PDB file of C-alpha atoms and ligand atoms in Angstrom:
ATOM      1  CA  MET A   1       0.002  -0.004  -0.020  1.00  0.00           C
ATOM      2  CA  MET A   2       2.965   2.256   0.451  1.00  0.00           C
ATOM      3  CA  PRO A   3       5.196   3.783  -2.187  1.00  0.00           C
ATOM      4  CA  ASP A   4       8.924   3.122  -2.213  1.00  0.00           C
ATOM      5  CA  SER A   5       9.598   5.230   0.822  1.00  0.00           C
ATOM      6  CA  PRO A   6       7.371   7.389   3.045  1.00  0.00           C
ATOM      7  CA  SER A   7       9.037  10.504   1.743  1.00  0.00           C
ATOM      8  CA  GLU A   8       7.699   9.615  -1.741  1.00  0.00           C
ATOM      9  CA  ASN A   9       4.106   9.323  -0.540  1.00  0.00           C
ATOM     10  CA  PRO A  10       2.315  12.325  -2.044  1.00  0.00           C
ATOM     11  CA  PHE A  11      -0.396  11.915   0.540  1.00  0.00           C
ATOM     12  CA  MET A  12       2.016  12.515   3.401  1.00  0.00           C
ATOM     13  CA  THR A  13       3.930  15.449   1.991  1.00  0.00           C
ATOM     14  CA  GLY A  14       2.776  18.925   1.092  1.00  0.00           C
ATOM     15  CA  PRO A  15       3.453  20.601  -2.215  1.00  0.00           C
ATOM     16  CA  SER A  16       7.172  20.820  -2.827  1.00  0.00           C
ATOM     17  CA  THR A  17       9.668  21.466  -5.527  1.00  0.00           C
ATOM     18  CA  ALA A  18      12.273  19.004  -6.649  1.00  0.00           C
ATOM     19  CA  THR A  19      14.620  17.864  -3.925  1.00  0.00           C
ATOM     20  CA  PRO A  20      18.405  17.894  -4.502  1.00  0.00           C
ATOM     21  CA  SER A  21      18.275  14.087  -4.898  1.00  0.00           C
ATOM     22  CA  ARG A  22      15.947  14.201  -7.918  1.00  0.00           C
ATOM     23  CA  PHE A  23      15.677  15.773 -11.347  1.00  0.00           C
ATOM     24  CA  GLU A  24      11.902  16.016 -11.319  1.00  0.00           C
ATOM     25  CA  HIS A  25      10.216  19.427 -11.321  1.00  0.00           C
ATOM     26  CA  VAL A  26       6.983  18.034  -9.776  1.00  0.00           C
ATOM     27  CA  PRO A  27       6.385  15.959  -6.650  1.00  0.00           C
ATOM     28  CA  LEU A  28       6.353  12.396  -7.954  1.00  0.00           C
ATOM     29  CA  ALA A  29       5.501   9.172  -6.040  1.00  0.00           C
ATOM     30  CA  VAL A  30       6.560   5.761  -7.304  1.00  0.00           C
ATOM     31  CA  PHE A  31       4.435   2.778  -6.180  1.00  0.00           C
ATOM     32  CA  GLN A  32       5.287  -0.873  -6.651  1.00  0.00           C
ATOM     33  CA  SER A  33       2.066  -1.457  -8.658  1.00  0.00           C
ATOM     34  CA  SER A  34      -0.730   0.520 -10.215  1.00  0.00           C
ATOM     35  CA  ALA A  35      -3.188  -1.266  -7.916  1.00  0.00           C
ATOM     36  CA  GLU A  36      -1.422   0.013  -4.795  1.00  0.00           C
ATOM     37  CA  ALA A  37      -1.192   3.492  -6.289  1.00  0.00           C
ATOM     38  CA  SER A  38      -4.883   3.527  -7.225  1.00  0.00           C
ATOM     39  CA  GLN A  39      -5.857   2.489  -3.702  1.00  0.00           C
ATOM     40  CA  ALA A  40      -3.882   5.381  -2.253  1.00  0.00           C
ATOM     41  CA  VAL A  41      -5.454   7.915  -4.643  1.00  0.00           C
ATOM     42  CA  ALA A  42      -8.955   6.449  -3.994  1.00  0.00           C
ATOM     43  CA  ARG A  43      -8.454   6.829  -0.267  1.00  0.00           C
ATOM     44  CA  ASP A  44      -7.572  10.457  -0.759  1.00  0.00           C
ATOM     45  CA  ILE A  45     -10.627  11.083  -2.937  1.00  0.00           C
ATOM     46  CA  ALA A  46     -12.791   9.316  -0.356  1.00  0.00           C
ATOM     47  CA  ALA A  47     -11.356  11.555   2.394  1.00  0.00           C
ATOM     48  CA  LEU A  48     -12.219  14.637   0.353  1.00  0.00           C
ATOM     49  CA  ILE A  49     -15.767  13.415  -0.277  1.00  0.00           C
ATOM     50  CA  ARG A  50     -16.292  12.638   3.419  1.00  0.00           C
ATOM     51  CA  SER A  51     -14.865  15.954   4.621  1.00  0.00           C
ATOM     52  CA  LYS A  52     -17.173  17.870   2.225  1.00  0.00           C
ATOM     53  CA  GLN A  53     -20.049  15.710   3.414  1.00  0.00           C
ATOM     54  CA  ALA A  54     -19.348  16.709   7.032  1.00  0.00           C
ATOM     55  CA  GLU A  55     -19.567  20.350   5.944  1.00  0.00           C
ATOM     56  CA  GLY A  56     -22.745  19.778   3.912  1.00  0.00           C
ATOM     57  CA  ARG A  57     -20.944  20.724   0.737  1.00  0.00           C
ATOM     58  CA  THR A  58     -20.344  19.177  -2.706  1.00  0.00           C
ATOM     59  CA  ALA A  59     -17.033  17.604  -3.698  1.00  0.00           C
ATOM     60  CA  VAL A  60     -16.254  18.458  -7.298  1.00  0.00           C
ATOM     61  CA  LEU A  61     -14.148  15.864  -9.108  1.00  0.00           C
ATOM     62  CA  GLY A  62     -12.477  16.265 -12.504  1.00  0.00           C
ATOM     63  CA  LEU A  63     -12.360  12.812 -14.095  1.00  0.00           C
ATOM     64  CA  ALA A  64     -10.393  11.068 -16.841  1.00  0.00           C
ATOM     65  CA  THR A  65     -11.061   8.091 -19.064  1.00  0.00           C
ATOM     66  CA  GLY A  66      -8.780   5.554 -20.772  1.00  0.00           C
ATOM     67  CA  SER A  67      -7.143   2.465 -19.338  1.00  0.00           C
ATOM     68  CA  THR A  68      -5.237   4.350 -16.620  1.00  0.00           C
ATOM     69  CA  PRO A  69      -8.067   5.264 -14.167  1.00  0.00           C
ATOM     70  CA  LEU A  70      -9.844   1.873 -14.383  1.00  0.00           C
ATOM     71  CA  SER A  71      -8.250   0.539 -11.206  1.00  0.00           C
ATOM     72  CA  LEU A  72      -9.060   3.848  -9.401  1.00  0.00           C
ATOM     73  CA  TYR A  73     -12.725   3.665 -10.352  1.00  0.00           C
ATOM     74  CA  ALA A  74     -12.867  -0.024  -9.378  1.00  0.00           C
ATOM     75  CA  GLU A  75     -11.507   0.959  -5.955  1.00  0.00           C
ATOM     76  CA  LEU A  76     -14.004   3.819  -5.550  1.00  0.00           C
ATOM     77  CA  VAL A  77     -16.833   1.412  -6.404  1.00  0.00           C
ATOM     78  CA  ARG A  78     -15.488  -1.011  -3.790  1.00  0.00           C
ATOM     79  CA  LEU A  79     -15.336   1.770  -1.215  1.00  0.00           C
ATOM     80  CA  HIS A  80     -18.989   2.558  -2.012  1.00  0.00           C
ATOM     81  CA  ARG A  81     -20.128  -1.065  -1.767  1.00  0.00           C
ATOM     82  CA  GLU A  82     -18.037  -2.247   1.150  1.00  0.00           C
ATOM     83  CA  GLU A  83     -17.220   0.839   3.179  1.00  0.00           C
ATOM     84  CA  GLY A  84     -20.341   2.950   2.728  1.00  0.00           C
ATOM     85  CA  LEU A  85     -18.784   5.793   0.734  1.00  0.00           C
ATOM     86  CA  SER A  86     -21.624   7.828  -0.642  1.00  0.00           C
ATOM     87  CA  PHE A  87     -21.425   9.945  -3.811  1.00  0.00           C
ATOM     88  CA  LYS A  88     -24.645  11.861  -3.079  1.00  0.00           C
ATOM     89  CA  ASN A  89     -22.651  15.053  -2.547  1.00  0.00           C
ATOM     90  CA  VAL A  90     -20.314  14.542  -5.510  1.00  0.00           C
ATOM     91  CA  ALA A  91     -20.336  16.418  -8.837  1.00  0.00           C
ATOM     92  CA  THR A  92     -18.086  15.315 -11.680  1.00  0.00           C
ATOM     93  CA  PHE A  93     -16.725  16.938 -14.793  1.00  0.00           C
ATOM     94  CA  ASN A  94     -14.938  14.741 -17.332  1.00  0.00           C
ATOM     95  CA  LEU A  95     -11.995  16.058 -19.224  1.00  0.00           C
ATOM     96  CA  ASP A  96     -12.998  15.177 -22.726  1.00  0.00           C
ATOM     97  CA  GLU A  97     -15.103  13.347 -25.233  1.00  0.00           C
ATOM     98  CA  TYR A  98     -14.618  12.259 -28.818  1.00  0.00           C
ATOM     99  CA  TYR A  99     -16.311  14.363 -31.507  1.00  0.00           C
ATOM    100  CA  PRO A 100     -18.591  13.569 -33.143  1.00  0.00           C
ATOM    101  CA  ILE A 101     -19.926  10.659 -31.125  1.00  0.00           C
ATOM    102  CA  GLN A 102     -23.306   9.701 -29.638  1.00  0.00           C
ATOM    103  CA  PRO A 103     -23.349   9.401 -25.852  1.00  0.00           C
ATOM    104  CA  GLY A 104     -24.676   5.846 -26.195  1.00  0.00           C
ATOM    105  CA  HIS A 105     -21.846   4.742 -28.478  1.00  0.00           C
ATOM    106  CA  PRO A 106     -19.903   1.912 -26.747  1.00  0.00           C
ATOM    107  CA  ARG A 107     -16.663   3.863 -27.211  1.00  0.00           C
ATOM    108  CA  SER A 108     -17.908   7.197 -26.026  1.00  0.00           C
ATOM    109  CA  TYR A 109     -16.457   8.524 -22.811  1.00  0.00           C
ATOM    110  CA  ARG A 110     -19.982   9.044 -21.438  1.00  0.00           C
ATOM    111  CA  HIS A 111     -20.543   5.334 -21.910  1.00  0.00           C
ATOM    112  CA  PHE A 112     -17.171   4.566 -20.331  1.00  0.00           C
ATOM    113  CA  MET A 113     -17.984   6.596 -17.194  1.00  0.00           C
ATOM    114  CA  GLN A 114     -21.427   5.005 -16.818  1.00  0.00           C
ATOM    115  CA  ALA A 115     -19.944   1.517 -17.179  1.00  0.00           C
ATOM    116  CA  HIS A 116     -16.975   1.968 -14.841  1.00  0.00           C
ATOM    117  CA  LEU A 117     -18.202   4.343 -12.184  1.00  0.00           C
ATOM    118  CA  PHE A 118     -21.527   6.187 -12.377  1.00  0.00           C
ATOM    119  CA  ASP A 119     -23.800   3.112 -12.760  1.00  0.00           C
ATOM    120  CA  HIS A 120     -22.199   1.504  -9.668  1.00  0.00           C
ATOM    121  CA  VAL A 121     -22.390   4.339  -7.104  1.00  0.00           C
ATOM    122  CA  ASP A 122     -25.172   6.581  -5.729  1.00  0.00           C
ATOM    123  CA  ILE A 123     -24.206   9.701  -7.665  1.00  0.00           C
ATOM    124  CA  GLU A 124     -27.074  11.858  -8.968  1.00  0.00           C
ATOM    125  CA  ALA A 125     -27.248  11.572 -12.760  1.00  0.00           C
ATOM    126  CA  GLY A 126     -27.631  15.339 -13.037  1.00  0.00           C
ATOM    127  CA  ASN A 127     -24.322  15.871 -11.179  1.00  0.00           C
ATOM    128  CA  THR A 128     -22.269  13.999 -13.833  1.00  0.00           C
ATOM    129  CA  HIS A 129     -20.952  16.110 -16.682  1.00  0.00           C
ATOM    130  CA  VAL A 130     -19.214  14.846 -19.843  1.00  0.00           C
ATOM    131  CA  PRO A 131     -18.738  17.103 -22.867  1.00  0.00           C
ATOM    132  CA  ASP A 132     -21.444  16.301 -25.418  1.00  0.00           C
ATOM    133  CA  GLY A 133     -19.917  14.677 -28.474  1.00  0.00           C
ATOM    134  CA  SER A 134     -23.305  14.872 -30.212  1.00  0.00           C
ATOM    135  CA  ALA A 135     -23.653  18.671 -30.074  1.00  0.00           C
ATOM    136  CA  PRO A 136     -24.234  20.050 -33.587  1.00  0.00           C
ATOM    137  CA  LEU A 137     -21.085  21.584 -35.012  1.00  0.00           C
ATOM    138  CA  ALA A 138     -22.711  25.047 -35.121  1.00  0.00           C
ATOM    139  CA  SER A 139     -23.312  24.958 -31.361  1.00  0.00           C
ATOM    140  CA  VAL A 140     -20.104  23.271 -30.150  1.00  0.00           C
ATOM    141  CA  ASP A 141     -18.474  26.600 -29.161  1.00  0.00           C
ATOM    142  CA  ALA A 142     -21.547  27.547 -27.086  1.00  0.00           C
ATOM    143  CA  HIS A 143     -21.556  24.050 -25.516  1.00  0.00           C
ATOM    144  CA  CYS A 144     -17.884  24.492 -24.547  1.00  0.00           C
ATOM    145  CA  ARG A 145     -18.533  27.895 -22.996  1.00  0.00           C
ATOM    146  CA  GLU A 146     -21.476  26.380 -21.085  1.00  0.00           C
ATOM    147  CA  TYR A 147     -19.252  23.553 -19.805  1.00  0.00           C
ATOM    148  CA  GLU A 148     -16.824  26.135 -18.403  1.00  0.00           C
ATOM    149  CA  ARG A 149     -19.745  28.041 -16.842  1.00  0.00           C
ATOM    150  CA  GLN A 150     -21.021  24.866 -15.179  1.00  0.00           C
ATOM    151  CA  ILE A 151     -17.582  24.137 -13.682  1.00  0.00           C
ATOM    152  CA  GLU A 152     -17.527  27.656 -12.299  1.00  0.00           C
ATOM    153  CA  ALA A 153     -21.050  27.452 -10.987  1.00  0.00           C
ATOM    154  CA  ALA A 154     -20.141  24.232  -9.170  1.00  0.00           C
ATOM    155  CA  GLY A 155     -17.442  26.157  -7.356  1.00  0.00           C
ATOM    156  CA  GLY A 156     -14.498  24.920  -9.417  1.00  0.00           C
ATOM    157  CA  ILE A 157     -12.817  21.519  -9.435  1.00  0.00           C
ATOM    158  CA  ASP A 158     -11.516  20.289  -6.034  1.00  0.00           C
ATOM    159  CA  PHE A 159      -9.603  17.259  -7.271  1.00  0.00           C
ATOM    160  CA  GLN A 160      -8.602  16.628 -10.888  1.00  0.00           C
ATOM    161  CA  VAL A 161      -7.566  13.120 -11.954  1.00  0.00           C
ATOM    162  CA  LEU A 162      -5.395  12.970 -15.138  1.00  0.00           C
ATOM    163  CA  GLY A 163      -3.811  10.322 -17.329  1.00  0.00           C
ATOM    164  CA  ILE A 164      -1.093  11.183 -19.837  1.00  0.00           C
ATOM    165  CA  GLY A 165      -1.007  10.270 -23.504  1.00  0.00           C
ATOM    166  CA  ARG A 166       2.169   9.348 -25.353  1.00  0.00           C
ATOM    167  CA  THR A 167       2.045  12.809 -26.982  1.00  0.00           C
ATOM    168  CA  GLY A 168       2.240  14.293 -23.483  1.00  0.00           C
ATOM    169  CA  HIS A 169      -1.392  15.355 -23.675  1.00  0.00           C
ATOM    170  CA  ILE A 170      -3.584  15.974 -20.633  1.00  0.00           C
ATOM    171  CA  GLY A 171      -7.200  15.745 -21.630  1.00  0.00           C
ATOM    172  CA  PHE A 172      -6.968  15.997 -25.384  1.00  0.00           C
ATOM    173  CA  ASN A 173      -4.667  19.011 -25.229  1.00  0.00           C
ATOM    174  CA  GLU A 174      -2.310  17.858 -27.935  1.00  0.00           C
ATOM    175  CA  PRO A 175       1.129  19.349 -28.646  1.00  0.00           C
ATOM    176  CA  GLY A 176       0.827  23.037 -29.452  1.00  0.00           C
ATOM    177  CA  SER A 177      -2.085  23.693 -27.050  1.00  0.00           C
ATOM    178  CA  ALA A 178      -1.746  27.046 -25.325  1.00  0.00           C
ATOM    179  CA  ARG A 179      -1.441  27.388 -21.569  1.00  0.00           C
ATOM    180  CA  ARG A 180      -4.478  29.719 -21.599  1.00  0.00           C
ATOM    181  CA  SER A 181      -6.691  27.250 -23.565  1.00  0.00           C
ATOM    182  CA  ARG A 182     -10.179  26.552 -22.326  1.00  0.00           C
ATOM    183  CA  THR A 183     -12.791  23.930 -23.246  1.00  0.00           C
ATOM    184  CA  ARG A 184     -12.919  23.669 -27.018  1.00  0.00           C
ATOM    185  CA  ARG A 185     -13.133  21.370 -30.014  1.00  0.00           C
ATOM    186  CA  VAL A 186      -9.730  20.080 -31.063  1.00  0.00           C
ATOM    187  CA  THR A 187      -8.114  17.887 -33.726  1.00  0.00           C
ATOM    188  CA  LEU A 188      -6.528  14.685 -32.399  1.00  0.00           C
ATOM    189  CA  ASP A 189      -2.827  13.982 -32.900  1.00  0.00           C
ATOM    190  CA  PRO A 190      -2.088  11.059 -35.259  1.00  0.00           C
ATOM    191  CA  LEU A 191      -0.352   9.189 -32.416  1.00  0.00           C
ATOM    192  CA  THR A 192      -3.380   9.587 -30.177  1.00  0.00           C
ATOM    193  CA  ARG A 193      -5.608   8.269 -33.010  1.00  0.00           C
ATOM    194  CA  ARG A 194      -3.298   5.304 -33.519  1.00  0.00           C
ATOM    195  CA  ASP A 195      -3.377   4.507 -29.837  1.00  0.00           C
ATOM    196  CA  ALA A 196      -7.221   4.664 -29.889  1.00  0.00           C
ATOM    197  CA  SER A 197      -7.650   2.803 -33.146  1.00  0.00           C
ATOM    198  CA  GLY A 198      -7.831  -0.602 -31.424  1.00  0.00           C
ATOM    199  CA  ASP A 199     -11.011   0.541 -29.658  1.00  0.00           C
ATOM    200  CA  PHE A 200     -12.620   1.676 -32.878  1.00  0.00           C
ATOM    201  CA  GLY A 201     -11.697  -1.250 -35.145  1.00  0.00           C
ATOM    202  CA  GLY A 202      -9.055   0.606 -37.192  1.00  0.00           C
ATOM    203  CA  GLU A 203      -7.714   4.105 -37.698  1.00  0.00           C
ATOM    204  CA  GLU A 204     -10.238   4.873 -40.423  1.00  0.00           C
ATOM    205  CA  ASN A 205     -13.059   4.523 -37.898  1.00  0.00           C
ATOM    206  CA  THR A 206     -11.318   6.524 -35.166  1.00  0.00           C
ATOM    207  CA  PRO A 207     -12.686  10.057 -34.567  1.00  0.00           C
ATOM    208  CA  ARG A 208     -10.500  12.879 -35.834  1.00  0.00           C
ATOM    209  CA  HIS A 209     -11.759  15.435 -33.289  1.00  0.00           C
ATOM    210  CA  ALA A 210     -12.677  15.783 -29.671  1.00  0.00           C
ATOM    211  CA  ILE A 211     -14.029  18.264 -27.160  1.00  0.00           C
ATOM    212  CA  THR A 212     -11.591  18.804 -24.278  1.00  0.00           C
ATOM    213  CA  MET A 213     -11.200  20.987 -21.198  1.00  0.00           C
ATOM    214  CA  GLY A 214      -8.270  23.359 -21.876  1.00  0.00           C
ATOM    215  CA  VAL A 215      -4.907  23.515 -20.122  1.00  0.00           C
ATOM    216  CA  ARG A 216      -6.097  26.539 -18.221  1.00  0.00           C
ATOM    217  CA  THR A 217      -9.320  24.766 -17.178  1.00  0.00           C
ATOM    218  CA  ILE A 218      -7.182  21.925 -15.781  1.00  0.00           C
ATOM    219  CA  LEU A 219      -4.718  24.189 -14.050  1.00  0.00           C
ATOM    220  CA  ASP A 220      -7.630  25.963 -12.303  1.00  0.00           C
ATOM    221  CA  ALA A 221      -8.342  22.758 -10.296  1.00  0.00           C
ATOM    222  CA  ARG A 222      -7.313  23.124  -6.618  1.00  0.00           C
ATOM    223  CA  ARG A 223      -5.533  19.795  -6.596  1.00  0.00           C
ATOM    224  CA  ILE A 224      -4.263  17.633  -9.463  1.00  0.00           C
ATOM    225  CA  VAL A 225      -3.090  14.007  -9.565  1.00  0.00           C
ATOM    226  CA  LEU A 226      -1.604  12.643 -12.784  1.00  0.00           C
ATOM    227  CA  LEU A 227      -1.478   8.801 -13.014  1.00  0.00           C
ATOM    228  CA  ALA A 228       0.727   6.758 -15.314  1.00  0.00           C
ATOM    229  CA  TRP A 229       1.341   3.021 -15.517  1.00  0.00           C
ATOM    230  CA  GLY A 230       3.562   0.903 -17.666  1.00  0.00           C
ATOM    231  CA  GLN A 231       6.816   1.071 -19.560  1.00  0.00           C
ATOM    232  CA  HIS A 232       5.200   2.656 -22.579  1.00  0.00           C
ATOM    233  CA  LYS A 233       4.587   5.788 -20.493  1.00  0.00           C
ATOM    234  CA  ALA A 234       8.141   5.975 -19.058  1.00  0.00           C
ATOM    235  CA  GLU A 235       9.639   8.362 -21.622  1.00  0.00           C
ATOM    236  CA  ILE A 236       6.748  10.810 -21.655  1.00  0.00           C
ATOM    237  CA  VAL A 237       6.612  10.784 -17.808  1.00  0.00           C
ATOM    238  CA  ARG A 238      10.291  11.726 -17.752  1.00  0.00           C
ATOM    239  CA  THR A 239       9.768  14.464 -20.372  1.00  0.00           C
ATOM    240  CA  ALA A 240       6.790  15.928 -18.524  1.00  0.00           C
ATOM    241  CA  ALA A 241       8.392  15.731 -15.069  1.00  0.00           C
ATOM    242  CA  GLU A 242      12.044  16.573 -15.890  1.00  0.00           C
ATOM    243  CA  GLY A 243      11.894  18.520 -19.132  1.00  0.00           C
ATOM    244  CA  PRO A 244      11.128  22.207 -19.831  1.00  0.00           C
ATOM    245  CA  VAL A 245       7.618  23.614 -19.591  1.00  0.00           C
ATOM    246  CA  THR A 246       6.430  23.704 -23.185  1.00  0.00           C
ATOM    247  CA  PRO A 247       3.176  23.646 -25.179  1.00  0.00           C
ATOM    248  CA  GLN A 248       4.770  20.672 -27.073  1.00  0.00           C
ATOM    249  CA  VAL A 249       4.178  18.549 -23.937  1.00  0.00           C
ATOM    250  CA  THR A 250       1.073  19.929 -22.276  1.00  0.00           C
ATOM    251  CA  ALA A 251       1.534  17.799 -19.169  1.00  0.00           C
ATOM    252  CA  SER A 252       4.690  19.868 -18.521  1.00  0.00           C
ATOM    253  CA  PHE A 253       2.430  22.827 -17.682  1.00  0.00           C
ATOM    254  CA  LEU A 254       1.582  20.949 -14.471  1.00  0.00           C
ATOM    255  CA  GLN A 255       5.033  21.938 -13.208  1.00  0.00           C
ATOM    256  CA  GLU A 256       3.544  25.384 -12.689  1.00  0.00           C
ATOM    257  CA  HIS A 257       0.723  24.166 -10.420  1.00  0.00           C
ATOM    258  CA  ASP A 258       1.256  24.385  -6.668  1.00  0.00           C
ATOM    259  CA  ASN A 259      -0.714  21.324  -5.651  1.00  0.00           C
ATOM    260  CA  VAL A 260       0.060  18.620  -8.148  1.00  0.00           C
ATOM    261  CA  HIS A 261       1.385  15.060  -7.814  1.00  0.00           C
ATOM    262  CA  PHE A 262       2.491  12.568 -10.378  1.00  0.00           C
ATOM    263  CA  VAL A 263       1.626   9.022  -9.166  1.00  0.00           C
ATOM    264  CA  VAL A 264       3.341   6.287 -11.216  1.00  0.00           C
ATOM    265  CA  ASP A 265       4.214   2.629 -10.996  1.00  0.00           C
ATOM    266  CA  ARG A 266       7.775   1.289 -11.245  1.00  0.00           C
ATOM    267  CA  ALA A 267       7.550   0.660 -14.962  1.00  0.00           C
ATOM    268  CA  ALA A 268       6.390   4.204 -15.739  1.00  0.00           C
ATOM    269  CA  ALA A 269       9.161   5.552 -13.550  1.00  0.00           C
ATOM    270  CA  GLY A 270      11.812   3.610 -15.384  1.00  0.00           C
ATOM    271  CA  ALA A 271      13.181   6.484 -17.492  1.00  0.00           C
ATOM    272  CA  LEU A 272      13.461   8.996 -14.647  1.00  0.00           C
ATOM    273  CA  THR A 273      17.025  10.102 -13.998  1.00  0.00           C
ATOM    274  CA  ARG A 274      16.863   8.773 -10.462  1.00  0.00           C
ATOM    275  CA  TYR A 275      16.457   5.268 -11.888  1.00  0.00           C
ATOM    276  CA  ARG A 276      18.088   5.360 -15.330  1.00  0.00           C
ATOM    277  CA  THR A 277      21.224   7.322 -14.414  1.00  0.00           C
ATOM    278  CA  PRO A 278      21.236   7.534 -10.642  1.00  0.00           C
ATOM    279  CA  TRP A 279      24.936   8.480 -10.594  1.00  0.00           C
ATOM    280  CA  LEU A 280      23.864  11.942 -11.847  1.00  0.00           C
ATOM    281  CA  ILE A 281      22.123  12.805  -8.575  1.00  0.00           C
ATOM    282  CA  GLY A 282      22.542  12.597  -4.799  1.00  0.00           C
ATOM    283  CA  ALA A 283      25.333  10.885  -2.923  1.00  0.00           C
ATOM    284  CA  LEU A 284      26.622   9.028  -5.989  1.00  0.00           C
ATOM    285  CA  ALA A 285      26.961  12.216  -7.982  1.00  0.00           C
ATOM    286  CA  ASP A 286      28.867  13.753  -5.084  1.00  0.00           C
ATOM    287  CA  GLN A 287      31.263  10.807  -5.133  1.00  0.00           C
ATOM    288  CA  VAL A 288      31.763  11.065  -8.918  1.00  0.00           C
ATOM    289  CA  ARG A 289      32.532  14.764  -8.593  1.00  0.00           C
ATOM    290  CA  SER A 290      34.913  14.452  -5.684  1.00  0.00           C
TER     291      SER A 290
HETATM  292  P1  PGA B   1      -4.610   5.616 -21.352  1.00  0.00           P
HETATM  293  O1  PGA B   1      -4.717   7.011 -22.064  1.00  0.00           O
HETATM  294  O2  PGA B   1      -5.098   5.785 -19.939  1.00  0.00           O
HETATM  295  O3  PGA B   1      -5.549   4.699 -22.119  1.00  0.00           O
HETATM  296  O4  PGA B   1      -3.198   5.203 -21.435  1.00  0.00           O
HETATM  297  C1  PGA B   1      -4.186   8.121 -21.369  1.00  0.00           C
HETATM  298  C2  PGA B   1      -4.387   9.383 -22.186  1.00  0.00           C
HETATM  299  O5  PGA B   1      -4.340   9.313 -23.424  1.00  0.00           O
HETATM  300  O6  PGA B   1      -4.539  10.488 -21.571  1.00  0.00           O
END
């Protein structure tokens, strides 16, 4: 249940910058497995929901789709079923949705959320928000503005869950997305479409567009946790955590947030300097220099 060392547990430390023993520009916790990491994040979300409940207030969650958060949602469902965690006071806003797509399409993110979380907990249907991939093209801009307004009306996002794509995207903010971007219709990167093509039975059937919260929308969240599992995410995790802040890797903008944690498993941590070339940092580096 614990990450490598207590000092790496994001849920025990406050916001901090990189320590002298690391190259990362964000607080980053490495867990032995994605299951353990997901349990820790779920516990934190449950604590937020319960503390808001005690105050008679709503907990506003920003949610992600894809393979990464599956174990997190499974754990939240377990907490609901076995430990009485209620979602009656929870409102959710999903990051993104393919465009165009019908909400009932088996690959829509609305369908994903119903299947993996909403249908299994006691959340009010009206409190769940996913961008509408079936909005007519002429009204997409208005729909995006309304999505932003709803987030604001809910009091802003308390806890934003993110995955990271191999392009470095958060939501569908592909390379080139501006830091000030808000919810809007975007064109998907070819790599993102290739990664999604298995779900759609080939690239030719994979949507070319999406509606996504913007970088700015995401950075407005009061707390952000980015999850990444597996070796195929190792390079982009290193780039986002150790590289420069650049619109070419929109996850790098998270370095500018003052309450963000990257939560990764050992495989996704494999390219970090502290694992790949540990002699560059800490005591070993001191020895090499002396
Ligand atoms: P994945 O997607 O969770 O399916 O790896 C992450 C993303 O593209 O943001």
